[in-house]
């Protein structure tokens, strides 16, 4: 039997994609390698922004899906003396119970009547005349090999996606460079008390304590915390040792471990193209994660919906080629891709600053609360002349750092503009060259 659409992976991205295509009347098959009752069980910081739920019309987490309500996201200087808010005043978020939330999304998708096979491990795409026409899979209950065919495949199978790895397209990066992801470890701990505001999430920058990444302290209640760290994907940085040395001391005794585990987070711009003929990529498989704080729950749900809507249009007009699916690229680049690419530049810059420079820049207000918020929410940051003079005076002891910050800010603004002009069709060598030039400038500067 041939389906309209196959969705691989029933995580946050895949569940939303599947629910959307089925509701749009497409004959949908959802494949997941885990048993159904384990869907959603992912090692995660569990923080989700309310804005995503509101914008995507997803019911807010409540009851046992909701661990905690969050009023602000705080970003700290390496010495922890300066805190900048990553969220607008009044904007809120949640710490969710990942498995309960994942089960809700899966059930909502299944309630549409789509076909769902769990314990079905997708191995690779099926190609015909250069286009993806389905997938090959292994039934993990019986070890039997299976083949499924469709007009479009949506790959939402996460960072290690076997489908992306099998692509040989010039538009899709099949392998993600180690510089572009971080290795994380986190524990959920019952703790004796809390030194940090239990209704804020706390992110700590420090190249000494978390090289290439950050530490996080996300309260689930006044006595329970999701405590974790991400570092460069390089064997010389042993993530658990960093965790023990720098994270664990933040937890108040007596401590009891409720859950522990590790994972990988892509922290770069999204793939050059999120589509090829017959296939679309969503969520971690497409590197659609905020490079600054590693949040990918909201962006994967957004991408799942966008991909599903474009797939439905393409199937309706009978063009599932790269051209027919291209509208998803345009929409995502405009709404989120440009912002994530800009934050990727900032991430690369931050990774190269020393803790002293980061402390200095944040203490002296060279990067203000408003700047950080604007950058994090995708707005252009253009300081006024008075502002520039004020910062120049405050930054007088490190003029080079001040100049670097202005330069980085300019590149970030340029990246946003370039993404607004994402190509209208799969012919984008000149556009790619403009993006690469900005990366090159940032890497050469620092
Ligand atoms: C340690 C850590 C902390 C994080 N903290 C946060 C946070 O606080 N907030 C936030 O927003 N984001 C966070 N993230 C990122 C977030 O978890 C991901 O960005 C998000 O889950 C991506 O969703 P997804 O649907 O793309 O992939 P996933 O959630 O990974 O789902 C992929 C699904 O595909 C299935 N699958 C995989 N391979 C196959 C296969 N071959 N065949 C069939 N099915 C397959 C998997 O079983 C899974 O169900 C964190 C990530 C990590 C690792």
Coordinates of N, CA and C in Angstrom, one line a residue, residues 131-306:
X131 N 14.6 10.4 -6.3 CA 13.7 11.0 -5.3 C 13.4 9.9 -4.3
X132 N 13.1 10.4 -3.0 CA 12.8 9.5 -2.0 C 11.3 9.0 -2.2
X133 N 11.1 7.7 -2.2 CA 9.7 7.2 -2.4 C 9.2 6.4 -1.3
X134 N 9.9 6.4 -0.2 CA 9.5 5.6 1.0 C 10.7 5.2 1.9
X135 N 10.5 4.3 2.8 CA 11.6 3.9 3.7 C 11.7 2.4 3.8
X136 N 12.9 1.9 4.2 CA 13.1 0.5 4.6 C 13.2 0.5 6.1
X137 N 12.6 -0.5 6.7 CA 12.6 -0.5 8.2 C 12.7 -1.9 8.7
X138 N 13.0 -2.0 10.0 CA 13.0 -3.4 10.7 C 12.0 -3.4 11.8
X139 N 11.1 -4.4 11.8 CA 10.2 -4.6 12.8 C 11.0 -5.2 14.0
X140 N 11.1 -4.4 15.1 CA 11.9 -4.8 16.2 C 11.3 -6.0 17.0
X141 N 10.0 -6.2 16.8 CA 9.4 -7.4 17.5 C 9.8 -8.7 16.9
X142 N 9.9 -8.7 15.5 CA 10.1 -9.9 14.8 C 11.4 -10.0 14.0
X143 N 12.1 -8.8 14.0 CA 13.3 -8.7 13.2 C 13.1 -8.7 11.7
X144 N 11.8 -8.7 11.3 CA 11.4 -8.7 9.8 C 11.8 -7.4 9.2
X145 N 12.3 -7.5 7.9 CA 12.5 -6.3 7.1 C 11.2 -5.8 6.5
X146 N 11.0 -4.5 6.5 CA 9.7 -4.0 5.9 C 10.1 -2.9 4.9
X147 N 9.1 -2.7 4.0 CA 9.3 -1.5 3.1 C 7.9 -0.8 3.1
X148 N 8.0 0.5 3.1 CA 6.8 1.4 3.1 C 7.0 2.4 2.0
X149 N 5.9 2.7 1.2 CA 6.0 3.7 0.2 C 5.1 4.9 0.4
X150 N 5.5 6.0 -0.1 CA 4.7 7.2 0.1 C 5.1 8.3 -0.9
X151 N 4.3 9.3 -1.0 CA 4.6 10.4 -1.9 C 5.7 11.3 -1.2
X152 N 5.5 11.5 0.1 CA 6.5 12.3 0.9 C 6.8 11.6 2.2
X153 N 8.1 11.7 2.6 CA 8.6 11.2 3.9 C 8.9 12.4 4.7
X154 N 8.4 12.5 5.9 CA 8.9 13.6 6.8 C 9.8 12.9 7.9
X155 N 11.1 13.3 7.9 CA 12.0 12.7 8.8 C 12.1 13.6 10.1
X156 N 11.6 13.0 11.2 CA 11.6 13.7 12.5 C 12.2 12.7 13.5
X157 N 13.3 12.0 13.0 CA 13.9 10.9 13.8 C 15.0 11.4 14.7
X158 N 15.2 12.7 14.8 CA 16.2 13.3 15.8 C 17.6 13.4 15.2
X159 N 18.5 13.8 16.1 CA 19.8 14.1 15.6 C 20.5 13.0 14.9
X160 N 20.4 11.8 15.3 CA 21.1 10.7 14.6 C 20.4 10.1 13.4
X161 N 19.5 10.9 12.8 CA 18.7 10.5 11.7 C 19.4 9.6 10.7
X162 N 18.9 8.3 10.5 CA 19.5 7.5 9.5 C 19.2 8.0 8.0
X163 N 18.1 8.7 7.9 CA 17.6 9.1 6.6 C 18.5 10.3 6.1
X164 N 18.8 11.3 7.0 CA 19.6 12.4 6.6 C 21.0 11.8 6.2
X165 N 21.5 10.9 7.0 CA 22.8 10.3 6.8 C 22.9 9.6 5.4
X166 N 21.8 9.2 4.9 CA 21.8 8.4 3.6 C 21.7 9.4 2.4
X167 N 21.5 10.7 2.7 CA 21.3 11.6 1.6 C 22.6 12.0 0.9
X168 N 22.6 12.1 -0.4 CA 23.8 12.5 -1.1 C 23.5 13.8 -1.9
X169 N 22.5 14.6 -1.4 CA 22.2 15.8 -2.1 C 23.1 16.9 -1.8
X170 N 23.4 17.8 -2.7 CA 24.3 19.0 -2.4 C 23.6 20.0 -1.5
X171 N 22.3 19.8 -1.3 CA 21.5 20.7 -0.4 C 21.4 20.3 1.0
X172 N 21.7 19.1 1.3 CA 21.5 18.5 2.6 C 22.8 18.1 3.2
X173 N 23.2 18.6 4.4 CA 24.4 18.1 5.1 C 24.1 16.8 5.8
X174 N 24.6 15.7 5.2 CA 24.3 14.4 5.8 C 24.9 14.2 7.1
X175 N 26.1 14.7 7.3 CA 26.8 14.6 8.6 C 26.9 16.0 9.2
X176 N 26.8 16.0 10.5 CA 26.9 17.3 11.3 C 28.3 17.3 11.9
X177 N 29.0 18.4 11.7 CA 30.4 18.5 12.2 C 30.4 18.5 13.8
X178 N 31.4 17.8 14.4 CA 31.4 17.9 15.9 C 31.4 19.3 16.5
X179 N 32.0 20.3 15.7 CA 31.9 21.6 16.2 C 30.5 22.2 16.4
X180 N 29.6 21.5 15.7 CA 28.2 22.0 15.6 C 27.2 21.3 16.5
X181 N 27.7 20.5 17.4 CA 26.8 19.9 18.4 C 27.5 19.8 19.8
X182 N 26.8 19.7 20.8 CA 27.4 19.6 22.1 C 26.9 18.3 22.8
X183 N 27.7 17.8 23.7 CA 27.4 16.6 24.4 C 26.8 17.0 25.8
X184 N 25.7 16.5 26.1 CA 25.0 16.9 27.4 C 24.9 15.8 28.4
X185 N 24.9 16.1 29.6 CA 24.6 15.2 30.7 C 23.7 15.9 31.7
X186 N 22.6 15.2 32.2 CA 21.8 15.9 33.2 C 21.2 14.9 34.2
X187 N 20.9 15.4 35.4 CA 20.3 14.6 36.4 C 19.1 15.3 36.9
X188 N 18.0 14.6 37.2 CA 16.9 15.2 37.9 C 17.0 14.8 39.3
X189 N 17.1 15.8 40.2 CA 17.5 15.6 41.6 C 16.4 16.0 42.6
X190 N 16.2 15.2 43.6 CA 15.4 15.7 44.7 C 16.5 16.4 45.6
X191 N 16.2 17.6 46.0 CA 17.3 18.4 46.7 C 16.7 18.9 48.1
X192 N 17.6 19.3 49.0 CA 17.2 19.7 50.3 C 16.5 21.1 50.2
X193 N 16.9 21.9 49.3 CA 16.4 23.3 49.1 C 16.9 23.9 47.9
X194 N 16.8 25.2 47.8 CA 17.2 25.9 46.5 C 17.8 27.3 46.8
X195 N 19.0 27.5 46.2 CA 19.5 28.9 46.3 C 19.1 29.8 45.2
X196 N 18.4 29.2 44.2 CA 18.0 30.0 43.0 C 16.5 30.1 43.0
X197 N 16.0 31.2 42.4 CA 14.6 31.4 42.2 C 13.9 30.1 41.6
X198 N 13.0 29.5 42.3 CA 12.4 28.2 41.8 C 11.4 28.5 40.6
X199 N 11.1 29.7 40.3 CA 10.2 30.0 39.1 C 11.0 30.6 38.0
X200 N 12.3 30.5 38.0 CA 13.1 31.0 36.8 C 13.9 29.8 36.4
X201 N 14.3 29.8 35.1 CA 15.3 28.8 34.7 C 16.6 29.6 34.6
X202 N 17.8 28.9 34.9 CA 19.0 29.6 35.1 C 20.1 28.9 34.2
X203 N 20.7 29.7 33.3 CA 21.7 29.2 32.3 C 23.0 29.9 32.6
X204 N 24.1 29.2 32.8 CA 25.4 29.8 33.1 C 26.4 29.6 32.0
X205 N 26.9 30.7 31.6 CA 28.0 30.7 30.6 C 29.3 30.6 31.3
X206 N 30.2 29.7 30.8 CA 31.6 29.7 31.4 C 32.4 28.7 30.5
X207 N 33.4 29.3 29.9 CA 34.3 28.4 29.1 C 35.1 27.5 30.0
X208 N 35.3 27.9 31.3 CA 36.1 27.1 32.2 C 35.2 25.9 32.7
X209 N 34.0 26.2 33.1 CA 33.2 25.2 33.7 C 32.4 24.4 32.7
X210 N 32.1 24.9 31.5 CA 31.4 24.2 30.5 C 31.9 24.6 29.1
X211 N 33.1 24.1 28.7 CA 33.8 24.6 27.5 C 32.9 24.3 26.3
X212 N 32.6 25.4 25.5 CA 31.8 25.3 24.3 C 30.3 25.2 24.6
X213 N 29.9 25.2 25.8 CA 28.4 25.0 26.1 C 28.0 25.9 27.3
X214 N 27.3 25.3 28.2 CA 26.7 26.0 29.3 C 26.2 25.0 30.4
X215 N 26.0 25.6 31.6 CA 25.4 24.7 32.6 C 24.0 25.2 32.8
X216 N 23.1 24.3 33.2 CA 21.7 24.8 33.5 C 21.2 24.2 34.8
X217 N 20.3 25.1 35.4 CA 19.7 24.7 36.7 C 18.2 25.1 36.5
X218 N 17.4 24.1 36.2 CA 16.0 24.3 35.9 C 15.1 23.7 37.0
X219 N 14.6 24.5 37.9 CA 13.8 24.0 39.0 C 12.5 23.4 38.5
X220 N 12.2 22.2 39.1 CA 10.9 21.5 38.8 C 9.9 21.8 39.9
X221 N 10.5 22.1 41.1 CA 9.7 22.5 42.3 C 10.7 23.1 43.2
X222 N 10.3 23.4 44.4 CA 11.3 24.0 45.4 C 12.3 22.9 45.9
X223 N 12.0 21.6 45.6 CA 12.9 20.6 46.1 C 13.3 19.6 45.0
X224 N 13.1 20.1 43.7 CA 13.5 19.2 42.6 C 14.0 20.0 41.5
X225 N 15.2 19.6 41.0 CA 15.8 20.4 39.9 C 16.3 19.5 38.8
X226 N 16.2 20.0 37.6 CA 16.8 19.4 36.4 C 18.1 20.1 36.2
X227 N 19.2 19.4 36.5 CA 20.5 20.1 36.6 C 21.4 19.4 35.5
X228 N 22.0 20.3 34.6 CA 22.7 19.7 33.5 C 23.8 20.6 32.9
X229 N 24.5 20.0 32.0 CA 25.7 20.7 31.4 C 25.8 20.2 29.9
X230 N 26.3 21.1 29.0 CA 26.7 20.7 27.7 C 28.1 21.2 27.4
X231 N 28.9 20.3 26.8 CA 30.3 20.8 26.4 C 30.6 20.4 25.0
X232 N 31.7 20.9 24.5 CA 32.1 20.5 23.1 C 32.1 19.0 22.9
X233 N 31.8 18.6 21.7 CA 31.8 17.2 21.4 C 33.2 16.8 21.1
X234 N 34.0 16.7 22.1 CA 35.4 16.4 21.9 C 35.8 15.5 23.1
X235 N 36.4 14.3 22.8 CA 36.6 13.3 23.9 C 37.5 13.9 25.0
X236 N 38.2 15.0 24.7 CA 39.1 15.5 25.8 C 38.2 16.2 26.9
X237 N 37.0 16.6 26.6 CA 36.1 17.1 27.6 C 35.1 16.1 28.1
X238 N 35.4 15.6 29.3 CA 34.6 14.5 29.8 C 33.3 15.1 30.5
X239 N 32.2 15.0 29.9 CA 31.0 15.8 30.3 C 30.6 15.4 31.8
X240 N 30.7 14.1 32.2 CA 30.3 13.8 33.5 C 31.2 14.3 34.6
X241 N 32.5 14.4 34.2 CA 33.5 15.0 35.2 C 33.2 16.5 35.4
X242 N 32.9 17.2 34.3 CA 32.5 18.6 34.4 C 31.2 18.7 35.2
X243 N 30.3 17.8 35.0 CA 29.0 17.9 35.8 C 29.3 17.7 37.3
X244 N 30.1 16.7 37.6 CA 30.4 16.5 39.0 C 31.1 17.7 39.7
X245 N 32.1 18.2 38.9 CA 32.9 19.3 39.5 C 32.1 20.6 39.6
X246 N 31.3 21.0 38.6 CA 30.7 22.3 38.5 C 29.2 22.4 38.7
X247 N 28.5 21.3 38.3 CA 27.0 21.4 38.5 C 26.6 20.9 39.8
X248 N 27.0 19.7 40.2 CA 26.5 19.1 41.4 C 26.7 20.0 42.6
X249 N 27.8 20.8 42.8 CA 27.8 21.6 44.0 C 26.7 22.7 44.0
X250 N 26.0 22.9 42.9 CA 24.8 23.8 43.0 C 23.6 23.2 43.7
X251 N 23.6 21.9 43.8 CA 22.5 21.2 44.4 C 22.6 21.1 45.9
X252 N 21.6 21.5 46.6 CA 21.6 21.4 48.1 C 21.4 20.0 48.6
X253 N 22.2 19.6 49.6 CA 22.0 18.3 50.3 C 20.7 18.4 51.1
X254 N 20.1 17.3 51.4 CA 20.4 15.9 50.9 C 19.9 15.8 49.5
X255 N 20.7 15.0 48.7 CA 20.4 14.9 47.2 C 20.0 13.4 46.9
X256 N 18.9 13.3 46.2 CA 18.6 11.9 45.7 C 18.4 12.0 44.2
X257 N 19.1 11.1 43.5 CA 18.9 11.1 42.0 C 17.6 10.4 41.6
X258 N 16.8 11.2 40.8 CA 15.5 10.6 40.4 C 15.7 10.0 38.9
X259 N 16.5 10.7 38.1 CA 16.8 10.2 36.8 C 18.1 10.8 36.3
X260 N 18.8 10.1 35.5 CA 20.1 10.6 34.9 C 20.3 10.1 33.5
X261 N 21.0 10.9 32.7 CA 21.2 10.5 31.3 C 21.9 11.5 30.5
X262 N 22.3 11.2 29.3 CA 23.0 12.1 28.4 C 22.3 12.2 27.1
X263 N 22.8 13.1 26.3 CA 22.3 13.3 24.9 C 23.1 14.3 24.1
X264 N 22.7 14.4 22.9 CA 23.4 15.3 22.0 C 22.4 16.4 21.5
X265 N 22.9 17.6 21.5 CA 22.1 18.8 21.0 C 22.8 19.5 19.8
X266 N 22.2 19.5 18.6 CA 22.8 20.3 17.6 C 22.7 21.8 17.9
X267 N 23.7 22.6 17.7 CA 23.7 24.0 18.1 C 24.1 24.9 16.9
X268 N 23.7 24.6 15.7 CA 24.1 25.3 14.6 C 22.9 25.8 13.8
X269 N 23.2 26.5 12.7 CA 22.1 26.9 11.8 C 21.4 25.7 11.3
X270 N 20.1 25.8 10.9 CA 19.4 24.7 10.3 C 20.1 24.2 9.0
X271 N 19.8 23.0 8.5 CA 20.4 22.5 7.2 C 20.2 23.6 6.1
X272 N 21.1 23.6 5.2 CA 21.0 24.5 4.0 C 19.6 24.4 3.5
X273 N 19.1 23.2 3.2 CA 17.8 23.0 2.7 C 17.1 21.9 3.6
X274 N 15.8 22.2 3.9 CA 15.1 21.2 4.8 C 14.4 20.2 3.9
X275 N 14.5 20.3 2.6 CA 13.8 19.4 1.7 C 14.7 18.9 0.6
X276 N 14.3 17.7 0.1 CA 14.8 17.2 -1.2 C 13.6 16.5 -1.9
X277 N 13.8 16.0 -3.1 CA 12.6 15.4 -3.7 C 12.1 14.3 -2.9
X278 N 10.8 14.4 -2.5 CA 10.2 13.3 -1.7 C 10.5 13.3 -0.2
X279 N 11.3 14.2 0.3 CA 11.6 14.1 1.7 C 11.8 15.5 2.3
X280 N 11.3 15.6 3.6 CA 11.4 16.9 4.4 C 12.0 16.5 5.8
X281 N 12.8 17.5 6.3 CA 13.4 17.2 7.6 C 12.9 18.2 8.6
X282 N 12.7 17.7 9.9 CA 12.1 18.4 10.9 C 12.8 18.2 12.2
X283 N 12.9 19.2 13.1 CA 13.4 19.1 14.4 C 14.9 18.9 14.4
X284 N 15.4 18.0 15.4 CA 16.8 17.8 15.5 C 17.4 17.2 14.3
X285 N 16.7 16.5 13.5 CA 17.2 15.9 12.3 C 17.6 17.0 11.3
X286 N 17.0 18.2 11.5 CA 17.2 19.3 10.6 C 18.0 20.4 11.3
X287 N 18.5 20.1 12.5 CA 19.3 21.1 13.3 C 18.4 22.4 13.5
X288 N 17.2 22.2 13.9 CA 16.3 23.3 14.2 C 16.2 23.5 15.7
X289 N 17.4 23.8 16.3 CA 17.5 24.0 17.7 C 18.1 25.4 18.0
X290 N 17.6 26.1 19.0 CA 18.2 27.4 19.3 C 19.7 27.2 19.7
X291 N 20.6 27.8 18.9 CA 22.0 27.5 19.2 C 22.5 28.2 20.5
X292 N 21.8 29.1 21.1 CA 22.2 29.8 22.3 C 21.9 29.0 23.5
X293 N 20.7 28.4 23.6 CA 20.3 27.7 24.8 C 19.9 26.2 24.5
X294 N 20.0 25.8 23.3 CA 19.7 24.4 23.0 C 18.3 24.0 23.1
X295 N 17.4 24.9 23.1 CA 15.9 24.6 23.2 C 15.4 24.2 21.8
X296 N 14.8 23.0 21.7 CA 14.3 22.5 20.4 C 12.9 21.9 20.5
X297 N 12.3 22.0 21.7 CA 10.9 21.4 21.7 C 10.0 22.3 20.9
X298 N 9.9 23.6 21.2 CA 9.0 24.5 20.4 C 9.3 24.5 18.9
X299 N 10.6 24.6 18.6 CA 11.0 24.7 17.2 C 10.7 23.5 16.4
X300 N 10.8 22.3 17.1 CA 10.5 21.0 16.3 C 9.0 21.0 16.1
X301 N 8.2 21.4 17.1 CA 6.7 21.4 16.9 C 6.3 22.3 15.8
X302 N 7.0 23.5 15.8 CA 6.7 24.5 14.7 C 7.0 23.9 13.3
X303 N 8.2 23.3 13.2 CA 8.7 22.8 12.0 C 7.8 21.7 11.5
X304 N 7.3 20.8 12.5 CA 6.5 19.7 12.1 C 5.2 20.2 11.5
X305 N 4.6 21.2 12.0 CA 3.4 21.8 11.5 C 3.6 22.4 10.1
X306 N 4.7 23.2 10.0 CA 5.0 23.9 8.7 C 5.3 22.8 7.6

